[in-house]
Amino acid sequence: MKSVMIVDDHSAVRMGLKQLVEQIPNLEVIGEASTGEIAYDCYTKLMPDLVIIDLSMPGVGGVESIRKILSRKESPKIIVYTMHDEIIHVRKAMEAGASAYVLKSENVDDLILAIEKVMSSQRYLSEVVAQKLAIESVSEDILPIERLSAREYEVFCFLVKGMKVGEIAKLLAISSKTVATYQTQLKQKLHINSSVDLVIHAVKSGILSLEKQGNSL
């Protein structure tokens, strides 16, 4: 029997996912979490084989949660299950270590297939996401934000949310000096100097809609 943990800030979604997962032979849901912080704590205690996680959640978002969970020696398989189909989010999640990226807008059979693939040590992308990646791969247009490292991207999302350097440092458990360094680096890469420029880049990359909800990636 393989164990599963579900991470989503909506209880109805967690309930639905639990019912779906437990219909699959040899899978058992042993834990749930509504935020990235709780997810990490639950993972260290329960050590599930598979984590199904949303990207946009209060506090530490999905990308940072994936990175933290996979920093452990006994790392699980991770499936991102989200409504966000923007390529930048797909890239950052997969770079953080996710094994699959599934859209909530797709049929639930898509998630079941992703689970089967991932538990067989394969990768999986929803068809819509795979098509977008294929189109982008033949395009020479690369958004500047895609050049950010995983940590720079996380700091960028928090800055767009309006958080201060000290607040970000506390949330990510790193020093304010380190956050300030990431802030300088991302501004240089994006060629921005003001909060207005931050918002413009957030709109272009599809991040701003998440921040309006008070959630982070």
XYZ file of C-alpha atoms in Angstrom:
217
model
C 0.000 0.000 0.000
C 1.393 3.399 -1.050
C 0.634 6.486 1.042
C -0.572 9.864 -0.238
C -0.724 13.393 1.185
C -3.015 16.069 -0.289
C -2.154 19.772 -0.097
C -4.767 22.373 -1.077
C -6.192 25.369 0.746
C -9.774 24.418 -0.144
C -11.291 21.707 2.053
C -13.802 20.692 -0.633
C -10.966 20.029 -3.073
C -9.081 17.961 -0.498
C -12.207 15.931 0.223
C -12.828 15.272 -3.463
C -9.226 14.294 -4.076
C -9.236 11.939 -1.116
C -12.319 10.147 -2.431
C -10.760 9.896 -5.888
C -7.358 8.679 -4.715
C -8.766 6.026 -2.405
C -10.673 4.497 -5.324
C -7.307 3.640 -6.872
C -5.987 0.229 -5.772
C -3.070 0.219 -3.323
C -3.287 3.932 -2.504
C -4.227 5.404 0.868
C -4.501 9.071 1.904
C -2.705 9.464 5.234
C -2.534 13.239 5.534
C -3.882 16.604 4.397
C -2.590 20.174 4.581
C -3.981 23.596 3.694
C -0.718 25.582 3.499
C 2.871 25.016 2.462
C 4.111 25.321 6.029
C 1.672 22.694 7.293
C 2.494 20.495 4.305
C 6.185 20.400 5.178
C 5.491 19.619 8.834
C 3.042 16.860 7.878
C 5.478 15.396 5.397
C 8.283 15.145 7.946
C 5.954 13.304 10.335
C 4.075 11.064 7.898
C 6.616 10.521 5.079
C 4.054 9.744 2.325
C 5.120 8.164 -0.958
C 3.157 10.683 -3.037
C 2.207 14.337 -2.529
C -0.541 15.981 -4.599
C -0.176 19.740 -4.195
C -1.740 22.965 -5.445
C 0.467 25.921 -6.376
C -1.368 28.956 -5.009
C -1.823 28.868 -1.243
C -1.540 31.329 1.652
C 1.989 31.881 2.938
C 4.669 29.693 1.410
C 3.274 28.536 -1.926
C 3.533 25.323 -3.879
C 6.884 25.888 -5.581
C 8.713 26.605 -2.327
C 6.903 23.712 -0.629
C 8.004 21.318 -3.363
C 11.594 22.483 -3.032
C 11.578 22.084 0.760
C 9.958 18.656 0.734
C 12.349 17.354 -1.903
C 15.334 18.658 0.043
C 14.733 15.782 2.448
C 16.713 12.595 1.943
C 13.573 10.450 1.722
C 11.795 12.495 -0.946
C 8.375 11.528 -2.373
C 6.873 11.752 -5.835
C 5.058 15.062 -6.323
C 2.109 15.905 -8.567
C 1.079 19.530 -9.021
C -2.708 19.779 -9.334
C -3.663 23.353 -10.158
C -5.833 25.695 -12.204
C -2.835 27.649 -13.525
C -1.765 26.763 -17.057
C 0.799 29.537 -17.600
C 4.107 28.124 -18.820
C 6.160 30.044 -16.259
C 4.359 28.205 -13.444
C 4.836 24.847 -15.148
C 8.548 25.454 -15.610
C 9.156 26.603 -12.044
C 7.208 23.688 -10.565
C 9.046 21.126 -12.672
C 12.397 22.794 -11.976
C 11.607 22.541 -8.257
C 11.253 18.787 -8.720
C 7.600 17.990 -9.454
C 7.070 14.787 -11.435
C 3.741 15.791 -12.970
C 1.685 18.895 -13.691
C -2.078 18.391 -13.988
C -4.760 21.018 -14.583
C -7.914 21.036 -12.485
C -9.845 22.005 -15.612
C -9.082 18.622 -17.178
C -11.104 15.436 -16.644
C -10.291 13.605 -13.402
C -9.054 10.713 -15.533
C -6.082 12.954 -16.318
C -5.113 13.019 -12.645
C -5.575 9.270 -12.320
C -3.280 8.733 -15.309
C -0.731 11.119 -13.803
C -0.759 9.163 -10.542
C -0.209 5.890 -12.397
C 2.665 7.370 -14.410
C 4.363 9.012 -11.448
C 4.114 5.931 -9.247
C 5.861 4.081 -12.079
C 8.691 6.653 -11.939
C 7.549 8.466 -15.092
C 6.750 12.125 -15.695
C 3.407 13.481 -16.849
C 1.933 16.747 -18.163
C -1.692 17.560 -18.933
C -2.269 17.699 -22.685
C -2.930 21.460 -22.696
C 0.296 22.110 -20.803
C 2.301 19.762 -23.017
C 1.006 21.534 -26.135
C 1.935 24.957 -24.750
C 5.433 23.760 -23.901
C 5.826 22.300 -27.386
C 4.782 25.582 -29.001
C 7.101 27.583 -26.768
C 10.024 25.261 -27.496
C 10.010 26.323 -31.158
C 9.565 29.996 -30.335
C 12.480 32.350 -29.864
C 10.488 34.573 -27.513
C 11.464 33.956 -23.883
C 9.967 36.079 -21.132
C 12.638 37.714 -18.952
C 10.991 36.226 -15.857
C 11.827 32.737 -17.115
C 15.498 33.563 -16.574
C 14.989 33.863 -12.820
C 16.261 31.093 -10.572
C 13.737 29.207 -8.444
C 14.543 31.300 -5.362
C 14.534 34.591 -7.280
C 11.126 33.657 -8.648
C 9.793 32.982 -5.148
C 11.063 36.343 -3.906
C 9.543 38.013 -6.972
C 6.113 36.538 -6.157
C 6.299 37.770 -2.570
C 7.398 41.259 -3.658
C 4.463 41.477 -6.059
C 2.262 40.541 -3.138
C 3.545 43.674 -1.385
C 5.649 41.945 1.250
C 8.723 43.605 2.766
C 12.208 42.109 2.723
C 12.042 41.249 6.431
C 8.684 39.504 6.041
C 9.955 37.433 3.131
C 13.089 36.486 5.053
C 11.029 35.245 7.995
C 8.686 33.251 5.771
C 11.516 31.578 3.836
C 13.710 31.149 6.934
C 16.655 33.005 5.411
C 18.381 36.287 6.291
C 17.116 39.695 5.195
C 20.489 40.272 3.547
C 20.012 37.163 1.414
C 16.520 38.266 0.382
C 17.868 41.716 -0.502
C 20.505 40.053 -2.683
C 17.858 38.039 -4.528
C 15.814 41.216 -4.924
C 18.763 43.006 -6.521
C 19.513 40.079 -8.816
C 15.950 39.705 -10.057
C 15.632 43.444 -10.672
C 18.784 43.346 -12.759
C 17.561 40.361 -14.773
C 14.143 41.919 -15.355
C 15.496 45.448 -15.890
C 13.106 46.960 -13.368
C 13.491 49.737 -10.826
C 10.068 50.229 -9.273
C 7.068 48.405 -7.838
C 5.123 49.447 -10.939
C 7.585 47.524 -13.108
C 7.120 44.513 -10.823
C 3.371 44.617 -11.407
C 3.832 44.910 -15.176
C 5.982 41.782 -15.257
C 3.523 39.988 -12.977
C 0.664 40.782 -15.362
C 2.628 39.623 -18.406
C 3.524 36.311 -16.777
C 0.075 35.622 -15.317
C 1.194 35.871 -11.690
C -0.803 38.934 -10.656
C -4.147 37.101 -10.607
C -2.728 34.783 -7.942
C -1.474 37.637 -5.816
C -4.869 39.337 -5.890
C -6.160 36.327 -4.006
C -3.524 36.811 -1.324
C -1.875 33.558 -2.298
C 1.642 32.743 -3.382
C 3.255 30.184 -5.589
